[in-house]
């Protein structure tokens, strides 16, 4: 029995003709590596915590040690996992077209670990730690204990964008520019709920650029995408790339 996934000819033609591709990725792309998404019930120790409370300046202000512990737990989990076929397919795709930009909401660094070279991190990176006062990078080894800034003594914090914080201007500008020049935009493994990242595929639609979504669930983007494939990124992306 032919178990090969079937994709519409129109989608395959668009992807075969695309030379500039942007892939917006969310937590769902790392899900098959074993990294829980924000929508998953928090695991074990964190079952009673709400990321929307912990991933905020107020949450850090109220209990810096608790927030630091949560990120240390996530960092340890991420250090123990590998990129999955979705990450590898995106890294391979880069070698098939003129320009391939990964715009990620994820902070796990798995795209880079899989070999993607052009990765725009909209929400920062959990492996970097900054001074909570001036946001300068701290060169520290993560040994679990919460570091203090050697310059001013302020507590260290993860170099990630919390809810209510601005996204890195350069990454967001570069992402917008890449979208504006794209032949096709893919929205992969994201609930399309977190702004302003979720507005990037909408900008593509407004420019008449075809949008492909891959997600096992429906999202607010699904009805507007040219094609919305109900499936796991780790299954769909390698198969799609193979059929181009
Ligand atoms: C800001 C880093 C303003 C931290 C994160 C309108 C405009 C502007 C802002 C807002 C707005 N409306 C609301 C806001 C505020 C807020 C926001 O969007 N809130 C939401 C909850 C409504 N936005 C912000 O606060 C942003 N800041 O706008 O500042 C400002 C302006 C001026 C001056 C000062 C400030 C900052 C947002 C960034 C927050 N930080 N991460 C950390 O990681 O700890 S966001 C965080 O949530 C992650 O990055 C994660 O990626 C994201 C959740 O989204 P997803 O990636 O989509 O993940 P999710 O779990 O939701 O969904 C997973 C999906 O995968 C699901 O759809 C599932 O079906 C699918 N899936 C599962 N398995 C698979 C799969 N798909 C494919 N394959 C699979 N195998």
Short mmCIF file of C-alpha atoms and ligand atoms in Angstrom, two decimals:
data_model
loop_
_atom_site.label_atom_id
_atom_site.label_comp_id
_atom_site.label_asym_id
_atom_site.label_seq_id
_atom_site.Cartn_x
_atom_site.Cartn_y
_atom_site.Cartn_z
CA UNK A 1 0.00 0.00 0.00
CA UNK A 2 1.36 3.40 -0.93
CA UNK A 3 1.67 5.20 2.40
CA UNK A 4 3.16 8.27 0.70
CA UNK A 5 1.46 11.48 1.75
CA UNK A 6 -0.44 13.20 -1.05
CA UNK A 7 0.05 16.94 -1.54
CA UNK A 8 -1.93 19.09 -3.97
CA UNK A 9 -0.18 19.82 -7.27
CA UNK A 10 -0.69 23.56 -6.75
CA UNK A 11 1.21 23.46 -3.44
CA UNK A 12 4.00 21.35 -4.96
CA UNK A 13 4.27 23.72 -7.96
CA UNK A 14 4.48 26.77 -5.67
CA UNK A 15 7.16 25.14 -3.50
CA UNK A 16 9.10 23.88 -6.55
CA UNK A 17 9.12 27.39 -8.02
CA UNK A 18 9.97 29.15 -4.75
CA UNK A 19 13.48 30.58 -4.46
CA UNK A 20 12.94 32.68 -1.33
CA UNK A 21 11.24 30.85 1.53
CA UNK A 22 10.48 31.95 5.10
CA UNK A 23 9.54 29.38 7.74
CA UNK A 24 7.92 30.78 10.91
CA UNK A 25 8.25 28.10 13.58
CA UNK A 26 6.65 27.66 16.98
CA UNK A 27 6.86 25.25 19.88
CA UNK A 28 5.13 22.52 17.85
CA UNK A 29 8.27 22.09 15.72
CA UNK A 30 10.24 21.13 18.84
CA UNK A 31 7.43 19.00 20.28
CA UNK A 32 8.69 15.81 18.55
CA UNK A 33 12.10 16.36 20.12
CA UNK A 34 10.40 16.06 23.50
CA UNK A 35 10.27 19.78 24.36
CA UNK A 36 6.80 20.51 25.83
CA UNK A 37 4.88 23.25 24.05
CA UNK A 38 3.33 26.14 25.95
CA UNK A 39 -0.11 24.64 25.35
CA UNK A 40 0.89 21.26 26.82
CA UNK A 41 -0.03 20.82 30.46
CA UNK A 42 3.12 21.72 32.33
CA UNK A 43 5.13 18.66 33.26
CA UNK A 44 5.52 17.29 36.77
CA UNK A 45 7.13 19.81 39.07
CA UNK A 46 5.64 22.67 37.08
CA UNK A 47 2.12 21.27 36.73
CA UNK A 48 0.67 24.04 38.88
CA UNK A 49 2.61 26.87 37.24
CA UNK A 50 1.36 28.97 34.36
CA UNK A 51 3.98 29.96 31.74
CA UNK A 52 2.04 33.17 31.18
CA UNK A 53 2.86 34.03 34.82
CA UNK A 54 6.44 32.75 34.93
CA UNK A 55 7.53 34.16 31.53
CA UNK A 56 6.94 37.78 32.58
CA UNK A 57 9.00 40.59 34.18
CA UNK A 58 6.43 40.66 37.01
CA UNK A 59 6.88 36.94 37.62
CA UNK A 60 10.65 37.42 37.77
CA UNK A 61 10.32 40.44 40.04
CA UNK A 62 8.02 38.53 42.40
CA UNK A 63 10.12 35.37 42.59
CA UNK A 64 13.39 35.48 40.63
CA UNK A 65 14.63 32.19 42.10
CA UNK A 66 11.46 30.34 41.00
CA UNK A 67 11.66 31.75 37.47
CA UNK A 68 15.39 30.98 37.29
CA UNK A 69 14.66 27.38 38.43
CA UNK A 70 11.95 27.00 35.75
CA UNK A 71 14.36 28.07 33.02
CA UNK A 72 17.17 25.92 34.46
CA UNK A 73 14.77 22.93 34.36
CA UNK A 74 13.79 23.73 30.75
CA UNK A 75 17.45 24.28 29.75
CA UNK A 76 18.45 20.91 31.22
CA UNK A 77 15.56 19.23 29.38
CA UNK A 78 16.54 20.94 26.09
CA UNK A 79 20.22 20.00 26.53
CA UNK A 80 19.10 16.37 26.71
CA UNK A 81 17.16 16.32 23.42
CA UNK A 82 18.07 16.30 19.74
CA UNK A 83 16.62 18.08 16.71
CA UNK A 84 13.84 16.04 15.08
CA UNK A 85 13.08 15.40 11.36
CA UNK A 86 11.24 18.73 11.15
CA UNK A 87 14.38 20.66 12.13
CA UNK A 88 16.51 18.56 9.76
CA UNK A 89 14.12 19.06 6.84
CA UNK A 90 14.25 22.83 7.29
CA UNK A 91 18.07 22.75 7.49
CA UNK A 92 18.21 20.64 4.29
CA UNK A 93 15.73 22.91 2.49
CA UNK A 94 18.20 25.79 2.91
CA UNK A 95 20.51 24.07 0.39
CA UNK A 96 17.75 23.71 -2.20
CA UNK A 97 16.79 27.38 -2.66
CA UNK A 98 18.39 30.79 -3.04
CA UNK A 99 17.25 32.10 0.35
CA UNK A 100 15.74 30.20 3.29
CA UNK A 101 15.05 32.05 6.53
CA UNK A 102 13.87 30.37 9.73
CA UNK A 103 11.99 32.86 11.91
CA UNK A 104 11.50 31.09 15.22
CA UNK A 105 9.50 31.79 18.36
CA UNK A 106 11.38 28.96 20.03
CA UNK A 107 14.21 29.64 22.46
CA UNK A 108 15.73 26.13 22.39
CA UNK A 109 18.39 26.61 19.69
CA UNK A 110 17.38 23.31 18.01
CA UNK A 111 17.23 24.83 14.51
CA UNK A 112 20.90 25.85 14.77
CA UNK A 113 21.76 22.43 16.26
CA UNK A 114 20.16 20.82 13.17
CA UNK A 115 22.35 22.95 10.87
CA UNK A 116 20.05 25.83 9.90
CA UNK A 117 22.33 28.81 9.27
CA UNK A 118 19.87 31.71 8.88
CA UNK A 119 17.77 31.65 12.06
CA UNK A 120 16.04 34.75 13.41
CA UNK A 121 15.20 34.27 17.11
CA UNK A 122 12.16 36.46 17.78
CA UNK A 123 11.92 35.42 21.44
CA UNK A 124 15.60 35.04 22.33
CA UNK A 125 17.54 31.97 23.40
CA UNK A 126 17.38 30.05 26.69
CA UNK A 127 21.10 29.17 26.49
CA UNK A 128 22.11 32.82 26.91
CA UNK A 129 21.95 34.68 30.24
CA UNK A 130 21.86 38.48 30.59
CA UNK A 131 22.06 41.03 33.39
CA UNK A 132 18.49 41.77 34.55
CA UNK A 133 19.39 45.48 34.85
CA UNK A 134 21.17 46.35 31.57
CA UNK A 135 20.45 43.17 29.54
CA UNK A 136 24.17 42.81 28.74
CA UNK A 137 25.25 39.23 28.06
CA UNK A 138 26.77 37.39 31.04
CA UNK A 139 29.54 34.92 30.24
CA UNK A 140 28.60 32.22 32.71
CA UNK A 141 28.55 28.43 32.91
CA UNK A 142 25.06 27.22 33.72
CA UNK A 143 25.56 25.18 36.88
CA UNK A 144 22.03 25.66 38.21
CA UNK A 145 22.72 28.49 40.64
CA UNK A 146 21.32 31.91 39.69
CA UNK A 147 24.28 34.16 38.69
CA UNK A 148 24.76 37.81 39.52
CA UNK A 149 26.10 40.39 37.08
CA UNK A 150 29.86 40.85 37.77
CA UNK A 151 29.55 44.55 36.82
CA UNK A 152 26.53 45.74 38.81
CA UNK A 153 25.54 42.79 41.02
CA UNK A 154 22.01 42.52 39.57
CA UNK A 155 20.54 39.03 39.15
CA UNK A 156 21.08 37.14 35.92
CA UNK A 157 18.01 36.26 33.81
CA UNK A 158 17.51 34.18 30.66
CA UNK A 159 18.01 36.06 27.38
CA UNK A 160 14.41 35.43 26.31
CA UNK A 161 11.55 37.83 25.53
CA UNK A 162 8.92 37.72 28.27
CA UNK A 163 5.27 38.61 27.79
CA UNK A 164 4.99 42.40 27.89
CA UNK A 165 8.58 42.84 26.64
CA UNK A 166 9.61 44.15 23.23
CA UNK A 167 10.96 41.70 20.70
CA UNK A 168 14.56 42.26 19.52
CA UNK A 169 14.16 45.05 16.96
CA UNK A 170 16.78 43.71 14.54
CA UNK A 171 15.32 40.19 14.46
CA UNK A 172 11.79 41.51 13.98
CA UNK A 173 12.86 43.93 11.22
CA UNK A 174 14.85 41.22 9.45
CA UNK A 175 11.88 38.85 9.73
CA UNK A 176 9.51 41.44 8.26
CA UNK A 177 11.93 42.14 5.42
CA UNK A 178 12.34 38.43 4.65
CA UNK A 179 8.56 37.97 4.62
CA UNK A 180 8.09 40.92 2.24
CA UNK A 181 10.49 39.36 -0.30
CA UNK A 182 9.35 35.75 0.12
CA UNK A 183 7.89 33.58 -2.66
CA UNK A 184 6.19 31.46 -0.01
CA UNK A 185 5.83 31.62 3.80
CA UNK A 186 5.37 28.50 5.94
CA UNK A 187 3.78 28.71 9.42
CA UNK A 188 4.89 25.56 11.23
CA UNK A 189 3.92 24.28 14.68
CA UNK A 190 2.57 27.51 16.06
CA UNK A 191 -0.80 28.26 17.61
CA UNK A 192 -0.65 31.64 15.85
CA UNK A 193 -1.80 33.27 19.10
CA UNK A 194 1.32 35.07 20.31
CA UNK A 195 1.85 38.56 18.94
CA UNK A 196 3.54 40.19 17.18
CA UNK A 197 5.00 36.94 15.70
CA UNK A 198 1.54 35.74 14.65
CA UNK A 199 1.10 38.85 12.49
CA UNK A 200 4.01 37.90 10.20
CA UNK A 201 2.09 35.32 8.09
CA UNK A 202 -0.82 37.79 7.98
CA UNK A 203 1.55 40.35 6.44
CA UNK A 204 2.45 37.75 3.79
CA UNK A 205 -1.25 37.18 3.04
CA UNK A 206 -1.79 40.95 2.71
CA UNK A 207 1.07 41.01 0.17
CA UNK A 208 -0.51 38.18 -1.80
CA UNK A 209 2.28 35.76 -0.81
CA UNK A 210 1.09 32.14 -0.49
CA UNK A 211 1.09 30.80 3.08
CA UNK A 212 1.39 27.10 3.97
CA UNK A 213 0.50 26.00 7.51
CA UNK A 214 1.44 22.67 9.12
CA UNK A 215 -0.24 21.91 12.44
CA UNK A 216 -2.20 18.90 13.79
CA UNK A 217 -4.74 21.43 15.10
CA UNK A 218 -6.65 24.26 13.48
CA UNK A 219 -5.39 27.76 14.31
CA UNK A 220 -6.68 31.31 13.63
CA UNK A 221 -4.46 31.27 10.53
CA UNK A 222 -5.82 28.00 9.09
CA UNK A 223 -8.82 29.45 7.26
CA UNK A 224 -6.67 32.11 5.57
CA UNK A 225 -3.67 30.00 4.56
CA UNK A 226 -3.50 28.81 0.93
CA UNK A 227 -3.02 25.29 2.33
CA UNK A 228 -3.30 24.17 5.95
CA UNK A 229 -1.98 20.62 6.39
CA UNK A 230 -3.28 18.77 9.45
CA UNK A 231 -0.21 16.86 10.50
CA UNK A 232 2.95 16.76 12.55
CA UNK A 233 5.84 18.86 11.29
CA UNK A 234 8.23 15.92 11.74
CA UNK A 235 6.08 13.79 9.41
CA UNK A 236 4.97 16.37 6.84
CA UNK A 237 8.12 18.44 6.22
CA UNK A 238 10.51 15.60 5.26
CA UNK A 239 7.83 14.07 2.99
CA UNK A 240 7.06 17.43 1.38
CA UNK A 241 10.74 18.13 0.73
CA UNK A 242 11.15 14.64 -0.77
CA UNK A 243 8.33 15.28 -3.27
CA UNK A 244 9.71 18.57 -4.60
C1 LIG B 1 4.94 42.52 23.06
C2 LIG B 1 9.88 33.33 25.25
C3 LIG B 1 4.55 44.76 23.38
C4 LIG B 1 9.77 33.04 26.71
C5 LIG B 1 7.62 33.79 24.47
C6 LIG B 1 -1.01 42.40 20.16
C7 LIG B 1 0.12 43.09 19.76
C8 LIG B 1 1.26 43.08 20.56
C9 LIG B 1 1.28 42.35 21.76
C10 LIG B 1 0.14 41.66 22.14
C11 LIG B 1 -0.99 41.68 21.35
N1 LIG B 1 -1.92 40.93 21.97
C12 LIG B 1 -1.42 40.43 23.11
C13 LIG B 1 -0.17 40.87 23.25
C14 LIG B 1 0.69 40.54 24.37
C15 LIG B 1 1.48 39.26 24.19
C16 LIG B 1 0.72 38.13 23.57
O1 LIG B 1 0.83 37.87 22.38
N2 LIG B 1 -0.03 37.44 24.39
C17 LIG B 1 -0.76 36.28 23.93
C18 LIG B 1 -0.79 35.23 25.03
C19 LIG B 1 -2.14 36.72 23.51
N3 LIG B 1 2.66 39.52 23.41
C20 LIG B 1 3.75 39.94 24.06
O2 LIG B 1 3.75 40.22 25.24
C21 LIG B 1 5.01 40.15 23.25
N4 LIG B 1 5.53 41.45 23.56
O3 LIG B 1 4.13 42.50 22.21
O4 LIG B 1 5.36 43.65 23.67
C22 LIG B 1 5.28 45.94 23.79
C23 LIG B 1 5.22 47.04 22.99
C24 LIG B 1 5.86 48.17 23.36
C25 LIG B 1 6.62 48.19 24.55
C26 LIG B 1 6.71 47.07 25.35
C27 LIG B 1 6.03 45.92 24.97
C28 LIG B 1 6.08 39.15 23.64
C29 LIG B 1 5.67 37.77 23.26
C30 LIG B 1 6.83 36.79 23.48
C31 LIG B 1 6.60 36.03 24.76
N5 LIG B 1 7.67 35.02 24.92
N6 LIG B 1 8.64 32.93 24.58
C32 LIG B 1 9.84 31.57 27.00
O5 LIG B 1 9.92 30.75 26.05
O6 LIG B 1 9.81 31.23 28.19
S1 LIG B 1 6.23 33.27 23.69
C33 LIG B 1 6.13 31.60 23.91
O7 LIG B 1 4.82 31.29 23.51
C34 LIG B 1 7.03 30.73 23.08
O8 LIG B 1 7.89 31.49 22.27
C35 LIG B 1 6.12 29.91 22.23
O9 LIG B 1 6.63 29.75 20.97
C36 LIG B 1 4.92 30.78 22.25
C37 LIG B 1 3.62 30.01 22.18
O10 LIG B 1 3.33 30.01 20.95
P1 LIG B 1 3.65 28.69 20.06
O11 LIG B 1 5.06 28.65 19.68
O12 LIG B 1 2.63 28.73 19.03
O13 LIG B 1 3.45 27.46 20.98
P2 LIG B 1 2.11 26.94 21.55
O14 LIG B 1 2.47 26.05 22.67
O15 LIG B 1 1.19 28.08 21.75
O16 LIG B 1 1.46 26.08 20.36
C38 LIG B 1 2.13 24.94 19.89
C39 LIG B 1 1.45 24.63 18.57
O17 LIG B 1 2.12 23.51 18.00
C40 LIG B 1 -0.01 24.23 18.72
O18 LIG B 1 -0.77 24.89 17.73
C41 LIG B 1 0.00 22.72 18.45
O19 LIG B 1 -1.18 22.29 17.79
C42 LIG B 1 1.17 22.60 17.52
N7 LIG B 1 1.84 21.30 17.54
C43 LIG B 1 1.96 20.42 18.57
N8 LIG B 1 2.70 19.35 18.14
C44 LIG B 1 3.05 19.60 16.84
C45 LIG B 1 2.51 20.84 16.46
N9 LIG B 1 2.68 21.35 15.23
C46 LIG B 1 3.41 20.64 14.34
N10 LIG B 1 3.97 19.45 14.64
C47 LIG B 1 3.81 18.89 15.87
N11 LIG B 1 4.37 17.70 16.15
#
